[in-house]
mmCIF file of C-alpha atoms in Angstrom:
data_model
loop_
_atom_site.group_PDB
_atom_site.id
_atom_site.type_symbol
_atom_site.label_atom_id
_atom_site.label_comp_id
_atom_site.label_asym_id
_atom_site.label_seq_id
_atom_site.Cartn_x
_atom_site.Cartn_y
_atom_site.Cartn_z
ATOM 1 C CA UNK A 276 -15.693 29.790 -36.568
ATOM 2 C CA UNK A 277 -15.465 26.377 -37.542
ATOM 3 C CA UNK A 278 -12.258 26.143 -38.455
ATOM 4 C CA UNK A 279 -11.388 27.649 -35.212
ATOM 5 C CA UNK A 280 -13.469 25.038 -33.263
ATOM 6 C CA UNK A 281 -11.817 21.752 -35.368
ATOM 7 C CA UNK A 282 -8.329 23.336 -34.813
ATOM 8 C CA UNK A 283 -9.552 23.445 -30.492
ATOM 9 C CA UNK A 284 -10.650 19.939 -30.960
ATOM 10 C CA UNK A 285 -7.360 19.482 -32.493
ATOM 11 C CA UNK A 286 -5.357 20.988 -29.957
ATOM 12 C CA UNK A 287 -6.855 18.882 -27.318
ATOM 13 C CA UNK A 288 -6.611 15.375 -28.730
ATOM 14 C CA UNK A 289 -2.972 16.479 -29.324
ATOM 15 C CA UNK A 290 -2.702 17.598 -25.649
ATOM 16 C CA UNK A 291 -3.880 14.524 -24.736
ATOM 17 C CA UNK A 292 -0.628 12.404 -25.698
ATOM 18 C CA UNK A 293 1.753 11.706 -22.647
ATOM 19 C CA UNK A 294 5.475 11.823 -23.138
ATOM 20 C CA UNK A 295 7.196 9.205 -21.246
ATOM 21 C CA UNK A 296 8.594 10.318 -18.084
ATOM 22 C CA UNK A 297 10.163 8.631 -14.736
ATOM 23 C CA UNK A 298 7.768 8.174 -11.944
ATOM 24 C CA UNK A 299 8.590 7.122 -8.124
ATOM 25 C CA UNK A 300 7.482 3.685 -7.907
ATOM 26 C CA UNK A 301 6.494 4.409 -4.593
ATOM 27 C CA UNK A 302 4.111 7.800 -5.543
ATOM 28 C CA UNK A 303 0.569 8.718 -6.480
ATOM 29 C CA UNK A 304 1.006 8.441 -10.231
ATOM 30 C CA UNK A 305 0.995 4.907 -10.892
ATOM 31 C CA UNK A 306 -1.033 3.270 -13.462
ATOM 32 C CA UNK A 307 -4.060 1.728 -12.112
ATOM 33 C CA UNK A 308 -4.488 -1.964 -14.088
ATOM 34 C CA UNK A 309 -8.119 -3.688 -13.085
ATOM 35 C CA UNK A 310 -7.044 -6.950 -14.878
ATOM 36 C CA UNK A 311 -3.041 -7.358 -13.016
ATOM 37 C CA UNK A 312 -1.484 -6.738 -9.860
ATOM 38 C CA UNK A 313 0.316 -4.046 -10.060
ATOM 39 C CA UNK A 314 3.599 -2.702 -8.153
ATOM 40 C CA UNK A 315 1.953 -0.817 -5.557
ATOM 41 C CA UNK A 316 -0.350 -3.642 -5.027
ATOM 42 C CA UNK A 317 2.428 -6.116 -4.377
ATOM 43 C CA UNK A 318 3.959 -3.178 -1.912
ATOM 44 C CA UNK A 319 0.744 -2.303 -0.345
ATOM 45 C CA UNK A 320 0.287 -6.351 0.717
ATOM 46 C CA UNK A 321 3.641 -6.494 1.135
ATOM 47 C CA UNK A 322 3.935 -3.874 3.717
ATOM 48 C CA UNK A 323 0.808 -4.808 5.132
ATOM 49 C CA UNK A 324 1.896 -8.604 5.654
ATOM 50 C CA UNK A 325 5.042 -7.730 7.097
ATOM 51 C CA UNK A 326 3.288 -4.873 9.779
ATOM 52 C CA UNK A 327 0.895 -8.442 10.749
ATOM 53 C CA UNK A 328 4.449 -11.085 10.876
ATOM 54 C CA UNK A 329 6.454 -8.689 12.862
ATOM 55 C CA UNK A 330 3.930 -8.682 15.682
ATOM 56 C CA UNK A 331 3.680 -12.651 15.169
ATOM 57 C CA UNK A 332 5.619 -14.325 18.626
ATOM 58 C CA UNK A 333 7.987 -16.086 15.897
ATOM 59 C CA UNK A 334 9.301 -12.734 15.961
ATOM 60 C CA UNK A 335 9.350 -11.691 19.530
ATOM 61 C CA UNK A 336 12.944 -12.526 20.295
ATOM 62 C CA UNK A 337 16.156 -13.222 18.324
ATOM 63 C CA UNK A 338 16.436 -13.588 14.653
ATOM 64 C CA UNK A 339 14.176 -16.670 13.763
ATOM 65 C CA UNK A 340 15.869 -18.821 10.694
ATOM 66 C CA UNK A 341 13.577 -18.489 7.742
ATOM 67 C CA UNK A 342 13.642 -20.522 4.406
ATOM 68 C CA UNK A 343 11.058 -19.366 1.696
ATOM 69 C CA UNK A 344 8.956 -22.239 0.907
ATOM 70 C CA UNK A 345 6.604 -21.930 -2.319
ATOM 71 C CA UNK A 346 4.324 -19.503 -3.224
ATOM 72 C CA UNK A 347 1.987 -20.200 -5.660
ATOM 73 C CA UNK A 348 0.788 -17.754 -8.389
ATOM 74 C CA UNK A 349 -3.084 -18.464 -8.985
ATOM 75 C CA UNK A 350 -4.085 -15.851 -10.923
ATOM 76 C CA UNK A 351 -4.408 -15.214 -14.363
ATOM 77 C CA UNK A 352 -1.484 -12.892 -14.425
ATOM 78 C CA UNK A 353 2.244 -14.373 -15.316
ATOM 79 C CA UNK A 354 4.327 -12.640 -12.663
ATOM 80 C CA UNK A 355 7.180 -13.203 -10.327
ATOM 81 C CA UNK A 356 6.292 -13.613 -6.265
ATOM 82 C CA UNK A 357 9.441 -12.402 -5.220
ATOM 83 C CA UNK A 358 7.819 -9.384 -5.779
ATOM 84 C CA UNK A 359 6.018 -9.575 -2.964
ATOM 85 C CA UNK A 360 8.133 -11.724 -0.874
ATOM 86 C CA UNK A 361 11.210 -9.133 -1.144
ATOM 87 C CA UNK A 362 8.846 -6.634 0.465
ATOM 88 C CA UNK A 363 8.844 -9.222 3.526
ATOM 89 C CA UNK A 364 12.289 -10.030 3.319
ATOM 90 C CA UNK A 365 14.212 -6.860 2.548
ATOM 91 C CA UNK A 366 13.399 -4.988 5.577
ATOM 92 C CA UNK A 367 13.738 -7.867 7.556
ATOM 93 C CA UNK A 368 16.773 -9.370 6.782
ATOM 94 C CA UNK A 369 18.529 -6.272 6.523
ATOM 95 C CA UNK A 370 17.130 -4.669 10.125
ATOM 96 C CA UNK A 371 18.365 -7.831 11.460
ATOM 97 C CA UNK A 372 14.549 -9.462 12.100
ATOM 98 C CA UNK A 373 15.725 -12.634 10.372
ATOM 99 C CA UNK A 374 18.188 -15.290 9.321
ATOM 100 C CA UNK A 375 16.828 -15.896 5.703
ATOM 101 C CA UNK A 376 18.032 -19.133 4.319
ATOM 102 C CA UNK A 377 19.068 -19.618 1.340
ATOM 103 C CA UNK A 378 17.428 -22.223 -1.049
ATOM 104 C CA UNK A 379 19.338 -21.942 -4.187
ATOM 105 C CA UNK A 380 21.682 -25.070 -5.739
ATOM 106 C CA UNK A 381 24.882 -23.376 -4.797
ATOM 107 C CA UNK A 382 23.693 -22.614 -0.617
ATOM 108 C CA UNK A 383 22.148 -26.144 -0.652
ATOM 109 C CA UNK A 384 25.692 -27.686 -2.168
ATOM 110 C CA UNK A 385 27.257 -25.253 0.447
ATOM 111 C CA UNK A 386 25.573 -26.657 3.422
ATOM 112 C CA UNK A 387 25.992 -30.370 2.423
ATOM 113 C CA UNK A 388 29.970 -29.922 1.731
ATOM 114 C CA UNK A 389 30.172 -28.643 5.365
ATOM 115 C CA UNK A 390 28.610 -31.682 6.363
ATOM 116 C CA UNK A 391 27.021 -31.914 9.758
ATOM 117 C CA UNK A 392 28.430 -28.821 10.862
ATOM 118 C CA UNK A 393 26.831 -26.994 13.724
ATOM 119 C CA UNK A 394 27.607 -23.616 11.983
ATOM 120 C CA UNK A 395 25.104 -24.431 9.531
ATOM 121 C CA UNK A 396 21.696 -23.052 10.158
ATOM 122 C CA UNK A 397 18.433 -25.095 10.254
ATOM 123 C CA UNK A 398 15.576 -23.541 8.912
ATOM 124 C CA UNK A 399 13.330 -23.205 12.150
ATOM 125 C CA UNK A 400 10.419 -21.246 9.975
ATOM 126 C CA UNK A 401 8.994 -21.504 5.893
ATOM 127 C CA UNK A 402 7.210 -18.946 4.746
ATOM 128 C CA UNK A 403 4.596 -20.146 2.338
ATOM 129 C CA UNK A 404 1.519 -18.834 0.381
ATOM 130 C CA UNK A 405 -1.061 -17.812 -2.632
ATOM 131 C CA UNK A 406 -2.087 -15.610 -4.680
ATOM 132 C CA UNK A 407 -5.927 -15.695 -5.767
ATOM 133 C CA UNK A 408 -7.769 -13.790 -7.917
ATOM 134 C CA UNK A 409 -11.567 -13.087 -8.001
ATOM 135 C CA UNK A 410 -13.589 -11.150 -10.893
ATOM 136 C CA UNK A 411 -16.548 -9.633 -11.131
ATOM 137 C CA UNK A 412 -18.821 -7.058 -13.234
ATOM 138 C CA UNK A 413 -21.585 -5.259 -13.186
ATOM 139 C CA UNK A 414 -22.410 -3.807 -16.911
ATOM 140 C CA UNK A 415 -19.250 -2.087 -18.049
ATOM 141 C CA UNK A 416 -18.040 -1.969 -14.477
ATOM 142 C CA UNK A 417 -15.213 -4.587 -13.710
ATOM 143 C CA UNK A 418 -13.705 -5.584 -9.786
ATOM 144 C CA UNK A 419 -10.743 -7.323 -9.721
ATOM 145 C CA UNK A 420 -9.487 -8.567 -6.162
ATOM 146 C CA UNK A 421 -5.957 -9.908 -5.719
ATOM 147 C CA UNK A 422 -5.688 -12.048 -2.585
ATOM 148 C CA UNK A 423 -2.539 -12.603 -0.975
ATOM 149 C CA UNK A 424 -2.130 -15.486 1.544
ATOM 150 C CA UNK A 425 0.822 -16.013 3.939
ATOM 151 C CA UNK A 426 1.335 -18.762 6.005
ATOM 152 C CA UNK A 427 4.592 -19.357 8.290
ATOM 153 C CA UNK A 428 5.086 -22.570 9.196
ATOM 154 C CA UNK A 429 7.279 -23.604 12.493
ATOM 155 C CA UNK A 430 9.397 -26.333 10.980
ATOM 156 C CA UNK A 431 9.763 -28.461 14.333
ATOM 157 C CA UNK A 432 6.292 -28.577 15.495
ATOM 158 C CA UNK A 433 4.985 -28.388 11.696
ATOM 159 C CA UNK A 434 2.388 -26.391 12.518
ATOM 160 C CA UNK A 435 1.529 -22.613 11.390
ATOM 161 C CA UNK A 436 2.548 -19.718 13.908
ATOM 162 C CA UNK A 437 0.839 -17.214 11.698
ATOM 163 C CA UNK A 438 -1.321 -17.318 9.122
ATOM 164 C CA UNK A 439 -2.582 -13.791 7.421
ATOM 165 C CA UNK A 440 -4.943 -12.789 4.061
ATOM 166 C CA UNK A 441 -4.530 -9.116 2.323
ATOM 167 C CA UNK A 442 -6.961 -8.361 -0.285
ATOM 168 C CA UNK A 443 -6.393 -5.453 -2.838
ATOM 169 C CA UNK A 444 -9.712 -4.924 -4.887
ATOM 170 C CA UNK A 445 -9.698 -2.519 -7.784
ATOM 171 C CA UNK A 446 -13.131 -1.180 -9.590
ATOM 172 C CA UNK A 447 -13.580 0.482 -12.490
ATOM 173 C CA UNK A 448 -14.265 0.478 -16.305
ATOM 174 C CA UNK A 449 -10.416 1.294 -17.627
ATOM 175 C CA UNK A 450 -7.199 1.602 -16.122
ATOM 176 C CA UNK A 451 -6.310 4.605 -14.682
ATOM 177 C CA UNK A 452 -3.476 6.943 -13.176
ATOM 178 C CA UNK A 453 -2.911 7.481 -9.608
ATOM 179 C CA UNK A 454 -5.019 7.570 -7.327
ATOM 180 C CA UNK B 294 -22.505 25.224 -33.633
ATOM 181 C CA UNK B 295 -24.707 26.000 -30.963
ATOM 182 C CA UNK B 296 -25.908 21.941 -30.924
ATOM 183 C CA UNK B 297 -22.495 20.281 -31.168
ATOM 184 C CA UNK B 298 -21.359 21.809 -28.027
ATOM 185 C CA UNK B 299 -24.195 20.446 -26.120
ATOM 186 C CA UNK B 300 -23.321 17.060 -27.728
ATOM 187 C CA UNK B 301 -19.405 16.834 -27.028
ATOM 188 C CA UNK B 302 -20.742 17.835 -23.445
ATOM 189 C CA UNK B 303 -22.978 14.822 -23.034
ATOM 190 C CA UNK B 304 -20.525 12.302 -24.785
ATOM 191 C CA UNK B 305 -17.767 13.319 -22.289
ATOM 192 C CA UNK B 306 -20.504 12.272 -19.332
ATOM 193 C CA UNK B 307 -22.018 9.437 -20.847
ATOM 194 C CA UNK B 308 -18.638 8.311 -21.407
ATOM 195 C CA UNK B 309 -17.929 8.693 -17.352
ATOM 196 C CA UNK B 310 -19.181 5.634 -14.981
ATOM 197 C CA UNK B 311 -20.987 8.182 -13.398
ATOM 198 C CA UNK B 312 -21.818 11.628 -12.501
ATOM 199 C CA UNK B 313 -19.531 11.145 -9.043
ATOM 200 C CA UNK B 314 -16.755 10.089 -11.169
ATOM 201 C CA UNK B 315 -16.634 12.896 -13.624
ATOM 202 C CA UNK B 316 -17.336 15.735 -10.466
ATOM 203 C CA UNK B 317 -14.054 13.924 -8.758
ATOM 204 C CA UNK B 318 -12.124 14.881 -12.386
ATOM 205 C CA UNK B 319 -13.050 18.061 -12.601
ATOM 206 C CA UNK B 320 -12.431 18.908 -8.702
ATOM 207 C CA UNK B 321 -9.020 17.039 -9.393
ATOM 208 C CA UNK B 322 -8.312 19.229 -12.552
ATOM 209 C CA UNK B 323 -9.374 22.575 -10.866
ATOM 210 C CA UNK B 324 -7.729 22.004 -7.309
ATOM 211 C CA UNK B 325 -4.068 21.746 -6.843
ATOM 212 C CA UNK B 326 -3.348 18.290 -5.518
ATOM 213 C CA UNK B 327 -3.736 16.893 -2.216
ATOM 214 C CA UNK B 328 -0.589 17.951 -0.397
ATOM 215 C CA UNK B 329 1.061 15.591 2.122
ATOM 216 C CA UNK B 330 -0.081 16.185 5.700
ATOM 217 C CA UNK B 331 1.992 14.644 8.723
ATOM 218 C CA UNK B 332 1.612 13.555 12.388
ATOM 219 C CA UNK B 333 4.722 12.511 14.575
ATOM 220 C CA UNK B 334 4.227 10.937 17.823
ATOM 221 C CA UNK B 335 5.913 13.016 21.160
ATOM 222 C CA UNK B 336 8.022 10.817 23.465
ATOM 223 C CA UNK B 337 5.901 12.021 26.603
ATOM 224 C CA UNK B 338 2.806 10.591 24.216
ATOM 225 C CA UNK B 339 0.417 11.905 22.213
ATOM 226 C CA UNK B 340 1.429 13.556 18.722
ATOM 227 C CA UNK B 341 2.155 16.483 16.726
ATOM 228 C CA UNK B 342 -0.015 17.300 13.618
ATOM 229 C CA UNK B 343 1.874 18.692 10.691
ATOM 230 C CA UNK B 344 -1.293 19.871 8.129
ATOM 231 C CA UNK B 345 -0.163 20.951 5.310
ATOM 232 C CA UNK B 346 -3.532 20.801 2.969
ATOM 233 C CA UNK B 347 -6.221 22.639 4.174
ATOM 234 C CA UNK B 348 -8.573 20.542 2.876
ATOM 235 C CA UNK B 349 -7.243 17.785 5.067
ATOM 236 C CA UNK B 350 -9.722 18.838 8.302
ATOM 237 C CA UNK B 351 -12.635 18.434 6.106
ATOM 238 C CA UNK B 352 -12.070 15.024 5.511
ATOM 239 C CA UNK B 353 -9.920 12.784 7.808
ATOM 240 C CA UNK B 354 -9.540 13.609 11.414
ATOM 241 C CA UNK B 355 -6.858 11.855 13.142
ATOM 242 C CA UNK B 356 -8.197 10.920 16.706
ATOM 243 C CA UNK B 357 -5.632 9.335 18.993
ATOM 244 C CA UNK B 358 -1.998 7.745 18.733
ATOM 245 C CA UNK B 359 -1.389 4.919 21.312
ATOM 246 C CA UNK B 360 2.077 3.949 22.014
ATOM 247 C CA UNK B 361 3.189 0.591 23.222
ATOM 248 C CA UNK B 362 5.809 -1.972 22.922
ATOM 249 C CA UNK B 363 6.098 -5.126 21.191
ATOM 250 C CA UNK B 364 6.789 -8.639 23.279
ATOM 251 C CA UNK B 365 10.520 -8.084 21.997
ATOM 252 C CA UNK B 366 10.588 -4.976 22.882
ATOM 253 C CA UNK B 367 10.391 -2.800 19.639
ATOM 254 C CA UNK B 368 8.400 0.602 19.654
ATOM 255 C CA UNK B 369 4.477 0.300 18.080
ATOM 256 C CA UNK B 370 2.244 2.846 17.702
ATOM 257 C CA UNK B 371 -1.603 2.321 16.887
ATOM 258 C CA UNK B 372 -2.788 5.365 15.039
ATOM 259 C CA UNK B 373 -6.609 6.093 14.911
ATOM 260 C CA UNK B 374 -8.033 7.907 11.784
ATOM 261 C CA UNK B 375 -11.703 8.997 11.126
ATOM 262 C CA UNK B 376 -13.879 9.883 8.358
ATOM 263 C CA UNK B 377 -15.438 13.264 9.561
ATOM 264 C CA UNK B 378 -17.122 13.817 6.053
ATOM 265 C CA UNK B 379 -20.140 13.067 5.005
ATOM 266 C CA UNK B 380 -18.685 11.146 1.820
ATOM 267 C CA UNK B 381 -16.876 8.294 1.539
ATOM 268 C CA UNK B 382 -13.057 9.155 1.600
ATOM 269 C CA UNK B 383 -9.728 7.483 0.825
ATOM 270 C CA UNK B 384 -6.760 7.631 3.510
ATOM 271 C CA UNK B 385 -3.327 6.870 1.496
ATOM 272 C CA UNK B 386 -1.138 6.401 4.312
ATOM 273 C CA UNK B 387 2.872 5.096 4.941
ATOM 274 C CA UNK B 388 4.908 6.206 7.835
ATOM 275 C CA UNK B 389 8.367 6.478 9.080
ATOM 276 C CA UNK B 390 10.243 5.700 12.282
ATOM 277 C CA UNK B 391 12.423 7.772 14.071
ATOM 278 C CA UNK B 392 15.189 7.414 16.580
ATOM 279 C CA UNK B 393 15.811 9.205 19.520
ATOM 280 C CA UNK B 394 18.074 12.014 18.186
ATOM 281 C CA UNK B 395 15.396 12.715 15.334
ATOM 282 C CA UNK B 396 17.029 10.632 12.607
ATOM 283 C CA UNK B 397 15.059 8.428 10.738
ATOM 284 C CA UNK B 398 15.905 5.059 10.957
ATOM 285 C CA UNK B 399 13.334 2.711 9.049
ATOM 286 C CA UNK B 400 10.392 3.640 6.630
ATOM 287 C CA UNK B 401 7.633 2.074 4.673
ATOM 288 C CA UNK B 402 7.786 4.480 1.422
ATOM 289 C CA UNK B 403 4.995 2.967 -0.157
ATOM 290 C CA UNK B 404 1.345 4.285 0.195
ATOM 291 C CA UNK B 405 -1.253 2.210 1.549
ATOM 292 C CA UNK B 406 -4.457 3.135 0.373
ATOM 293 C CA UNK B 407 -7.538 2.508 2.634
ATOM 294 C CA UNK B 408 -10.981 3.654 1.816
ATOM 295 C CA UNK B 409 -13.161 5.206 4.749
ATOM 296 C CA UNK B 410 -17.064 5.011 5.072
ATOM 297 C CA UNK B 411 -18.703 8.166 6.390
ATOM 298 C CA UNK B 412 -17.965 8.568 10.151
ATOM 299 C CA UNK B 413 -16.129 5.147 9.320
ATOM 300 C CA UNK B 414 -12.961 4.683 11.828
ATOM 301 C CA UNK B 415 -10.128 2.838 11.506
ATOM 302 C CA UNK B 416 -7.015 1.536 12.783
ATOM 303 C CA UNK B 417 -3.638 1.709 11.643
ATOM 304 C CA UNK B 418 -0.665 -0.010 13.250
ATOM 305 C CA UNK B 419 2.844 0.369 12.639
ATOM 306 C CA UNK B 420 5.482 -1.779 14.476
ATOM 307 C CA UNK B 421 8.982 -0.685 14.411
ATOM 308 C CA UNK B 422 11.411 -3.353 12.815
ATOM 309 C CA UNK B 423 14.527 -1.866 14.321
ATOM 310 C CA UNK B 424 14.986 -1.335 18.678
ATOM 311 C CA UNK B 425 16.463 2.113 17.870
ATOM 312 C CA UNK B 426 13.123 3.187 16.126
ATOM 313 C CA UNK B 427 11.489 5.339 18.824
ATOM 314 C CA UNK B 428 9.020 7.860 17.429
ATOM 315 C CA UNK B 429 6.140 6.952 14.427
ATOM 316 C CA UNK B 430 5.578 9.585 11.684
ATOM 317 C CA UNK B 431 2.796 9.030 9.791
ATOM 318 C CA UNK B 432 2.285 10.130 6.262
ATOM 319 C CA UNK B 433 -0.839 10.766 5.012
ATOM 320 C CA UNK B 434 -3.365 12.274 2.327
ATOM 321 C CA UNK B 435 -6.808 11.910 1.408
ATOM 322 C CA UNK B 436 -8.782 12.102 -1.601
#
C-alpha cells in the first residue's frame, strides 16, 4: 500500500513537468510574470493607447506626420519600447492613419541630401512617453503595476494634443499561466 | 496512511494564497474552459449575441451597443458590459471590424483583460482604424 502510494506521488510530480510547446502570443496561455511586463501587457496598453489616439482630433482628418520621439524605460526591467510603440504604429501606418517618420541615420542623411525639398515631410506630431513601475506587498502577496504614459506632442504649436496613462497591475505570490 | 493524506491535503491549501484561489483551480481543472462567446453589431443597430459557453449568462451580461461615427468619419461602437454575478468577474475582451460585405477588415487579436466588481459596469470602445470597417465584433470570455 505504500509502495503504491510513493509510486502515485511519483506519478504526479512526474506529470507535473511541461514539455515545451508553441503558444499564440495573442491567447490565454501566457505566462503571468509579477516582477516584468510581459507581451500581453505591452499589447493590452498598446491596444488600449491606440483605441484613446485614434479618437484624438490629431487624427480626425488626413494622415498626420508622426516622428517617434523618446520613450523612456523606468522600470526595473531591461526591455525594448518598440514593443509597445509597434502596437501604435503597425496598425496605423499600415491602415493608412499615419505618415510615420523615420528617425534613423540613413532617413535623416536621406532628407538632408534632398535638401530643402518640399517632397520631404515635416514631422507635424512626436509621440513621446514612460514607463513606470510601482511595487507593493502584503506578506507573501506581491502587486506589480506597469504604467504606460503617452504623450503626442503637436510640433508647431509645441504643445500636447493628447496625453493618455494605461496601467496593467498584476497580484499574486508566483507567476502563473493564463489567465 | 490514514494521517498523511490529511497532511498532503492541508499542505496543498496552505500552500494556496487563499481558499478563493485554490476553489478557482479546482473549478478550472474540473470544467472545460471558458469557450469564446461573440456579439456583432447589425447595420440597422443593435447586435447579435453569439453565446457559445453557457456559463457566460451567469456572469457577464452585455447590455447595449451604441454606434456612432468618429469626427473623420470612421465607424465606433461603444459596447456596454455588466457584472450580473454576485462575484467579482474578469471580462477578457478584443474585437474585430467588419466591412460591409461581411469580410473582416481590421482586428485587435490581443485580449484585454478587465476585471468587473459585482453589478460593476463598464464601457468598452472600439474605433475603427480603416473607413471600410463597418460592423464591430466583439470577442469575449469571462472567468
Amino acid at each position: 500500500m505504500n509502495k503504491l502510494f510513493l509510486l502515485a506521488c511519483a506519478a504526479l510530480i512526474v506529470g507535473c513537468d511541461t514539455p515545451a510547446a508553441y503558444k499564440d502570443p495573442n491567447g490565454r496561455d501566457l505566462v503571468v510574470s509579477l516582477d516584468k511586463v510581459n507581451i500581453q501587457d505591452f499589447a493590452t496598453a498598446g491596444s488600449l493607447m491606440l483605441q484613446s489616439m485614434i479618437s484624438s482630433p490629431a487624427f480626425s482628418k488626413g494622415a498626420p506626420v508622426l516622428q517617434l520621439g523618446m520613450i523612456t524605460n523606468d522600470t526595473a526591467n531591461n526591455f525594448d519600447t518598440s514593443l509597445l510603440l509597434s502596437k501604435l504604429t503597425v496598425p496605423l501606418v499600415n491602415s493608412g492613419r499615419v505618415t510615420l517618420l523615420e528617425s534613423d541615420a540613413i532617413a535623416s542623411a536621406a532628407r538632408a541630401a534632398s535638401g530643402s525639398s518640399a517632397n520631404v515631410p515635416k514631422a507635424e506630431y512626436v509621440l513621446k512617453g514612460k514607463i513606470l513601475e510601482d511595487r507593493a506587498n502584503a506578506g507573501s502577496i506581491r502587486q506589480n503595476s506597469f504604467i504606460f504614459q503617452l504623450t503626442l506632442v503637436e510640433v508647431k504649436r509645441g504643445v500636447a494634443v493628447w496625453t493618455e496613462e494605461k496601467v496593467v497591475t498584476k497580484q499574486g505570490s508566483k507567476n502563473s499561466i493564463g489567465f | 496512511m490514514k494521517k498523511i493524506i490529511p497532511l498532503l491535503a492541508l499542505g496543498f491549501l496552505t500552500g494556496c494564497t487563499s481558499i478563493i484561489q485554490t476553489g478557482d483551480r479546482i473549478e478550472r481543472g474540473l470544467t472545460p474552459p471558458d469557450a469564446v462567446n461573440y456579439a456583432t453589431t447589425r447595420p440597422e443597430g443593435g447586435f447579435t449575441p453569439q453565446i457559445n459557453d453557457n456559463r457566460f449568462g451567469n456572469k457577464i451580461e452585455l447590455i447595449a451597443a451604441r454606434k456612432s461615427k468618429t469626427d473623420g468619419g470612421y465607424a465606433r461602437v461603444q459596447w456596454d458590459l455588466r457584472n450580473g454575478s454576485y462575484i467579482g468577474q474578469t471580462a477578457n475582451i478584443s474585437f474585430e471590424w467588419l466591412g460591409s460585405d461581411g469580410s473582416v477588415t481590421e482586428s485587435q487579436p490581443n485580449w484585454i483583460t478587465t476585471p468587473l466588481e459585482p453589478g460593476a459596469l463598464t464601457t468598452v470602445t472600439a474605433t475603427a482604424l480603416k473607413s471600410t470597417s463597418v460592423e464591430c465584433r466583439l470577442r469575449i470570455l469571462s472567468r
